[in-house]
Amino acid sequence: MSDRVYIVEVGPRDGLQNEKTPISVADRIAFVEALIGAGLHTVEVGAFVSPKAIPQMVGSAEVLRGVSHHVNCELPVLVPNEKGYEASQAAGAKLIAVFAAASESFSRANINCSIAESIDRFKPVLARAKADGVRVRGYISTVLGCPYEGEIKPQAVVDVAKVLWELGCYEISLGDTIGVGTPLKARHLLRAVAGHVPMPKLAMHFHDTYGQALANLYAGMEEGCRVIDSAAGGLGGCPYAPGATGNVATEDVVYMLEGMGIATGVDMPKLVTATNVVSGLIGRPPVSRVAAALNAKMRAGK
Ligand code: HMG
Ligand code: MG
């Protein structure tokens, strides 16, 4: 399995969108810069969503403008509708992500519309993005379980993935929003979706609520999936996914991949430093096991 894996760092967006402590634009820019400095080339920097829904993402335009001088980096931002698209373009976004769900209840809670209505909102966004030369990623939430409906059938995920792919999303990221998946379910899901969207165009976006995310990623990699979304320090969560914890930690993913002989290009000490700074700001130690282990080692002077 020693080939290339692409990491999409979502800490500055997914990681911070659920935090109670407000993080200033300057600190968010510094966090993104530190992640890029640690060797992460795709960093999701913010979201052009309703400030009433997610006040933490206010200032995303300034964050994007503040970091957009990096020529070799991709800096995706979330966009739920045309209004968000226009704001993203005014800020210079070259890569955006639309976000749908595999469950009706989560779609309603998160973006206040049905799955079909969300697709209708994305259609003009995708058409305008195509005309503007902007690439669009497509997220699907609740792929392995929904906080309101429980189990989600793979077919429900396939149905949405097919539509997003046909509409022109270049990559579909499968979100285990509440981190309830287990490896065989993850594998089964990837197999089902890969019947309609090529495996190299699928990404795994697994939250780690039940401690299964690394095992699920490994199962997905065995199926051939090579794109992993993760958040520095294991930050993350969605206000509309009650009880869910953060994304799988980037440190833990990097440690696993490097241990498997898969080079990530990520400088672990720099990544842990970036995590420690943001942990200090939110007043909580990182949940990443690797970051905790390396911090303990450092404190012991080893
Ligand atoms: P709505 O209330 O149905 O929208 O919200 P609306 O069109 O009726 O507009 C209502 C108000 O919002 C209006 O303002 C609009 O101008 C404003 P008012 O007149 O009341 O002052 N508005 C906007 N403002 C800024 N940017 C916009 C925008 N659109 C409307 N783009 C809407 C629908 C989608 C906007 C809202 O529900 C929303 O913003 N939701 C965001 C939810 C969100 O960001 N969730 C977290 C990200 S998804 C996630 O974490 C999952 C993921 O990580 C994968 C996984 O883990 O599963 C990606
Ligand atoms: Mg997420």
Coordinates of C-alpha atoms and ligand atoms in Angstrom, one line a residue:
M1 CA 0.0 0.0 0.0
S2 CA 3.0 2.2 -0.2
D3 CA 1.7 4.7 -2.8
R4 CA 0.6 8.3 -2.5
V5 CA -2.2 9.5 -0.1
Y6 CA -3.6 13.0 -0.2
I7 CA -4.5 14.7 3.1
V8 CA -7.1 17.4 3.2
E9 CA -6.6 19.4 6.4
V10 CA -10.0 20.7 7.6
G11 CA -8.9 22.0 11.0
P12 CA -9.4 25.7 10.3
R13 CA -13.0 25.0 9.1
D14 CA -14.5 21.8 10.6
G15 CA -12.1 22.1 13.5
L16 CA -13.1 25.6 14.6
Q17 CA -16.7 25.8 13.4
N18 CA -18.0 24.3 16.6
E19 CA -15.7 26.0 19.1
K20 CA -17.3 28.2 21.8
T21 CA -14.2 30.4 22.2
P22 CA -14.1 32.9 19.4
I23 CA -10.8 32.7 17.4
S24 CA -9.7 35.9 15.8
V25 CA -9.1 36.2 12.1
A26 CA -5.4 36.8 12.8
D27 CA -5.2 33.6 14.8
R28 CA -7.0 31.7 12.1
I29 CA -4.6 33.0 9.5
A30 CA -1.7 32.0 11.7
F31 CA -3.1 28.5 12.2
V32 CA -3.5 28.0 8.4
E33 CA 0.0 29.4 7.9
A34 CA 1.4 27.0 10.5
L35 CA -0.4 24.0 8.9
I36 CA 1.0 25.0 5.4
G37 CA 4.4 25.4 7.0
A38 CA 4.1 21.9 8.4
G39 CA 3.7 20.6 4.8
L40 CA 0.0 20.4 4.4
H41 CA -0.9 21.5 0.9
T42 CA -4.7 21.4 1.0
V43 CA -6.1 23.3 3.9
E44 CA -9.9 24.1 4.2
V45 CA -9.8 27.6 5.5
G46 CA -13.4 28.6 6.1
A47 CA -17.0 28.7 5.1
F48 CA -19.3 31.2 3.4
V49 CA -22.4 30.3 5.3
S50 CA -25.0 32.2 7.3
P51 CA -23.4 34.0 10.2
K52 CA -26.4 33.2 12.3
A53 CA -25.9 29.5 11.7
I54 CA -22.1 29.4 12.2
P55 CA -20.8 32.6 13.7
Q56 CA -17.4 31.0 14.1
M57 CA -16.8 31.2 10.3
V58 CA -17.4 34.9 10.1
G59 CA -14.3 36.5 8.6
S60 CA -13.6 33.6 6.2
A61 CA -13.0 36.1 3.4
E62 CA -10.3 37.8 5.4
V63 CA -8.7 34.4 6.3
L64 CA -8.7 33.3 2.7
R65 CA -7.3 36.6 1.5
G66 CA -4.7 36.5 4.3
V67 CA -3.3 33.2 3.1
S68 CA -4.0 33.1 -0.6
H69 CA -0.4 34.1 -1.6
H70 CA 0.7 30.4 -1.3
V71 CA 1.0 29.3 -4.9
N72 CA 1.3 25.6 -4.3
C73 CA -1.5 25.2 -1.9
E74 CA -5.2 24.6 -2.4
L75 CA -7.5 26.5 0.0
P76 CA -11.0 25.2 -0.2
V77 CA -14.0 26.9 1.5
L78 CA -17.5 25.7 2.1
V79 CA -20.3 27.2 0.0
P80 CA -24.0 26.3 0.6
N81 CA -25.7 28.4 -2.1
E82 CA -25.3 31.2 -4.6
K83 CA -25.0 33.9 -2.0
G84 CA -22.1 32.0 -0.5
Y85 CA -20.6 31.4 -3.9
E86 CA -20.6 35.1 -4.7
A87 CA -19.0 35.9 -1.4
S88 CA -16.4 33.2 -2.0
Q89 CA -15.6 34.7 -5.4
A90 CA -15.3 38.2 -4.0
A91 CA -12.7 36.7 -1.7
G92 CA -10.8 35.0 -4.5
A93 CA -11.7 31.3 -3.8
K94 CA -10.4 29.0 -6.5
L95 CA -11.7 25.8 -4.8
I96 CA -15.1 25.5 -3.1
A97 CA -17.0 22.7 -1.5
V98 CA -20.8 22.2 -1.6
F99 CA -22.2 20.0 1.2
A100 CA -25.2 17.7 1.0
A101 CA -26.4 14.9 3.3
A102 CA -27.5 11.3 2.9
S103 CA -30.2 11.8 5.5
E104 CA -33.2 14.1 5.1
S105 CA -33.3 15.1 8.8
F106 CA -29.6 16.1 8.8
S107 CA -30.0 18.0 5.6
R108 CA -32.9 19.9 7.2
A109 CA -31.0 20.6 10.4
N110 CA -27.8 21.6 8.8
I111 CA -28.8 23.6 5.8
N112 CA -32.6 24.1 6.3
C113 CA -33.7 22.2 3.2
S114 CA -34.4 18.7 1.8
I115 CA -31.7 16.8 -0.1
A116 CA -33.4 17.5 -3.4
E117 CA -33.7 21.2 -2.6
S118 CA -30.0 21.3 -1.7
I119 CA -29.1 19.8 -5.0
D120 CA -31.3 22.5 -6.7
R121 CA -29.3 25.1 -4.8
F122 CA -26.0 23.6 -5.9
K123 CA -26.9 23.4 -9.6
P124 CA -26.4 27.2 -10.3
V125 CA -23.3 27.2 -8.0
L126 CA -21.7 24.4 -10.0
A127 CA -22.7 26.0 -13.3
R128 CA -21.2 29.3 -12.3
A129 CA -18.1 27.6 -10.9
K130 CA -17.6 25.8 -14.2
A131 CA -17.8 29.0 -16.1
D132 CA -15.4 30.8 -13.7
G133 CA -12.9 27.9 -13.7
V134 CA -13.5 27.2 -10.0
R135 CA -13.2 23.6 -8.9
V136 CA -16.0 22.1 -6.7
R137 CA -15.7 19.4 -4.1
G138 CA -18.8 17.7 -2.9
Y139 CA -19.4 16.6 0.7
I140 CA -22.0 14.1 1.7
S141 CA -22.7 14.0 5.5
T142 CA -24.1 11.2 7.6
V143 CA -22.9 8.5 5.3
L144 CA -22.5 5.9 8.1
G145 CA -25.2 7.1 10.4
C146 CA -27.4 10.0 11.3
P147 CA -27.9 11.7 14.7
Y148 CA -31.7 11.9 13.9
E149 CA -32.4 8.8 11.8
G150 CA -29.8 6.3 12.9
E151 CA -28.6 3.8 10.3
I152 CA -28.2 5.1 6.7
K153 CA -28.3 2.7 3.8
P154 CA -25.3 2.8 1.4
Q155 CA -27.8 3.3 -1.5
A156 CA -28.9 6.6 0.0
V157 CA -25.2 7.8 -0.1
V158 CA -24.8 6.4 -3.7
D159 CA -27.9 8.3 -4.8
V160 CA -26.5 11.7 -3.7
A161 CA -22.9 10.8 -4.8
K162 CA -24.1 10.1 -8.3
V163 CA -25.9 13.4 -8.5
L164 CA -23.0 15.5 -7.2
W165 CA -20.6 13.6 -9.5
E166 CA -22.8 14.1 -12.6
L167 CA -23.2 17.8 -11.7
G168 CA -19.4 18.2 -11.9
C169 CA -17.9 17.8 -8.5
Y170 CA -14.3 16.7 -9.0
E171 CA -14.2 14.8 -5.8
I172 CA -16.8 13.4 -3.4
S173 CA -15.9 13.4 0.3
L174 CA -17.9 10.9 2.4
G175 CA -18.6 12.3 5.9
D176 CA -19.1 10.0 8.9
T177 CA -20.3 13.1 10.6
I178 CA -21.0 11.5 13.9
G179 CA -18.2 9.0 13.9
V180 CA -20.3 5.9 14.3
G181 CA -18.9 3.8 11.4
T182 CA -16.9 0.7 11.8
P183 CA -14.3 -0.7 9.3
L184 CA -16.5 -3.3 7.4
K185 CA -19.3 -0.8 7.0
A186 CA -16.8 1.8 5.8
R187 CA -15.4 -0.7 3.3
H188 CA -18.9 -1.7 2.1
L189 CA -19.9 1.9 1.6
L190 CA -16.8 2.8 -0.4
R191 CA -17.3 -0.3 -2.6
A192 CA -20.9 0.8 -3.2
V193 CA -20.1 4.4 -4.1
A194 CA -17.1 3.4 -6.2
G195 CA -19.5 1.5 -8.4
H196 CA -20.7 5.0 -9.6
V197 CA -17.9 7.4 -8.8
P198 CA -14.3 6.4 -9.6
M199 CA -12.4 5.4 -6.4
P200 CA -9.6 8.0 -6.9
K201 CA -12.3 10.6 -6.8
L202 CA -13.6 9.6 -3.4
A203 CA -12.4 11.0 -0.1
M204 CA -12.9 9.8 3.5
H205 CA -14.0 12.3 6.0
F206 CA -14.3 10.4 9.3
H207 CA -15.1 11.9 12.7
D208 CA -13.7 9.9 15.6
T209 CA -16.5 9.9 18.2
Y210 CA -16.3 6.1 18.8
G211 CA -12.5 5.9 18.2
Q212 CA -13.0 4.0 14.9
A213 CA -11.7 6.6 12.4
L214 CA -8.2 5.3 11.9
A215 CA -9.5 1.7 11.5
N216 CA -12.1 2.9 9.1
L217 CA -9.5 4.8 7.1
Y218 CA -7.3 1.8 6.9
A219 CA -10.2 -0.3 5.6
G220 CA -11.0 2.4 3.0
M221 CA -7.3 2.4 1.9
E222 CA -7.5 -1.3 1.5
E223 CA -10.3 -0.7 -0.9
G224 CA -8.1 1.8 -2.8
C225 CA -9.3 5.1 -1.4
R226 CA -6.4 7.6 -1.3
V227 CA -7.8 10.9 -0.1
I228 CA -8.2 11.5 3.7
D229 CA -9.8 14.5 5.4
S230 CA -8.4 15.2 8.9
A231 CA -8.1 18.0 11.4
A232 CA -5.0 19.0 13.3
G233 CA -5.3 17.9 16.9
G234 CA -8.5 16.0 16.2
L235 CA -10.5 19.3 16.3
G236 CA -13.9 19.4 14.8
G237 CA -17.6 18.8 15.0
C238 CA -20.8 20.2 13.6
P239 CA -23.3 22.1 15.7
Y240 CA -26.0 20.1 14.0
A241 CA -24.5 16.7 14.9
P242 CA -25.1 16.6 18.6
G243 CA -22.7 14.4 20.6
A244 CA -20.2 14.0 17.7
T245 CA -16.6 14.7 18.4
G246 CA -13.8 15.9 16.2
N247 CA -12.4 14.7 12.9
V248 CA -9.7 12.1 12.9
A249 CA -6.5 13.9 14.0
T250 CA -4.0 14.8 11.2
E251 CA -1.1 13.8 13.6
D252 CA -2.6 10.3 14.0
V253 CA -3.2 9.9 10.2
V254 CA 0.4 11.1 9.5
Y255 CA 1.8 8.7 12.1
M256 CA -0.1 5.8 10.7
L257 CA 0.8 6.5 7.1
E258 CA 4.5 7.1 7.7
G259 CA 4.6 3.9 9.7
M260 CA 3.2 2.1 6.7
G261 CA 6.0 3.6 4.5
I262 CA 3.7 6.2 2.9
A263 CA 5.5 9.5 2.8
T264 CA 3.2 12.4 3.7
G265 CA 5.7 15.3 3.5
V266 CA 4.3 16.5 6.8
D267 CA 6.8 17.7 9.5
M268 CA 5.3 16.2 12.6
P269 CA 7.0 18.6 15.2
K270 CA 5.7 21.6 13.2
L271 CA 2.3 20.1 13.0
V272 CA 2.2 19.4 16.7
T273 CA 3.3 23.0 17.4
A274 CA 0.5 24.3 15.2
T275 CA -1.9 22.1 17.1
N276 CA -0.6 23.2 20.5
V277 CA -1.0 26.9 19.6
V278 CA -4.6 26.5 18.6
S279 CA -5.3 24.2 21.6
G280 CA -4.0 27.1 23.8
L281 CA -6.4 29.4 22.2
I282 CA -9.4 27.2 22.7
G283 CA -8.2 26.2 26.2
R284 CA -8.2 22.4 25.6
P285 CA -5.4 19.9 25.1
P286 CA -5.5 18.1 21.7
V287 CA -7.4 14.9 21.6
S288 CA -4.9 13.5 19.1
R289 CA -3.1 10.5 20.7
V290 CA 0.0 11.2 18.8
A291 CA 0.1 14.9 19.7
A292 CA -0.5 13.9 23.4
A293 CA 2.3 11.3 23.2
L294 CA 4.8 13.7 21.6
N295 CA 3.9 16.5 24.0
A296 CA 4.4 14.2 27.0
K297 CA 7.8 13.1 25.5
M298 CA 8.8 16.7 25.1
R299 CA 7.8 17.6 28.6
A300 CA 9.9 14.7 29.9
G301 CA 12.8 16.2 27.9
K302 CA 13.2 13.1 25.7
Ligands
HMG1 P1 -31.7 29.6 5.3 O1 -32.2 30.2 6.6 O2 -32.6 28.5 4.8 O3 -31.4 30.6 4.2 O4 -30.3 29.0 5.6 P2 -32.1 31.8 3.5 O5 -31.7 31.8 2.1 O6 -33.6 31.7 3.9 O7 -31.5 33.0 4.3 C1 -31.6 33.3 5.6 C2 -30.6 34.3 6.1 O8 -29.3 33.8 5.9 C3 -30.7 35.6 5.3 O9 -30.2 36.6 6.1 C4 -29.6 35.4 4.2 O10 -29.1 36.6 3.7 C5 -28.6 34.6 5.0 P3 -31.3 37.6 6.9 O11 -32.1 38.2 5.8 O12 -32.0 36.7 7.8 O13 -30.4 38.5 7.6 N1 -27.7 33.8 4.1 C6 -26.4 33.8 4.1 N2 -25.5 34.6 4.7 C7 -24.2 34.4 4.4 N3 -23.8 33.5 3.6 C8 -24.6 32.7 2.9 C9 -26.0 32.8 3.2 N4 -27.1 32.2 2.7 C10 -28.2 32.8 3.3 N5 -24.2 31.7 2.1 C11 -28.2 28.2 4.9 C12 -29.7 28.1 4.7 C13 -27.6 27.1 4.1 C14 -27.6 29.5 4.5 C15 -27.9 28.0 6.4 O14 -28.6 26.9 6.9 C16 -26.4 27.8 6.7 O15 -25.6 28.7 6.5 N6 -26.0 26.6 7.2 C17 -24.7 26.3 7.4 C18 -24.5 25.0 8.1 C19 -23.1 24.7 8.2 O16 -22.2 25.5 7.9 N7 -22.8 23.5 8.9 C20 -21.5 23.1 9.1 C21 -20.7 22.7 7.9 S1 -21.2 21.2 7.2 C22 -20.3 20.0 8.1 O17 -19.7 20.3 9.1 C23 -20.2 18.6 7.6 C24 -18.9 18.3 6.9 O18 -17.8 18.5 7.8 C25 -18.9 16.8 6.5 C26 -19.3 15.9 7.6 O19 -18.6 15.8 8.6 O20 -20.3 15.2 7.5 C27 -18.7 19.1 5.6
MG2 MG -17.0 17.2 9.3

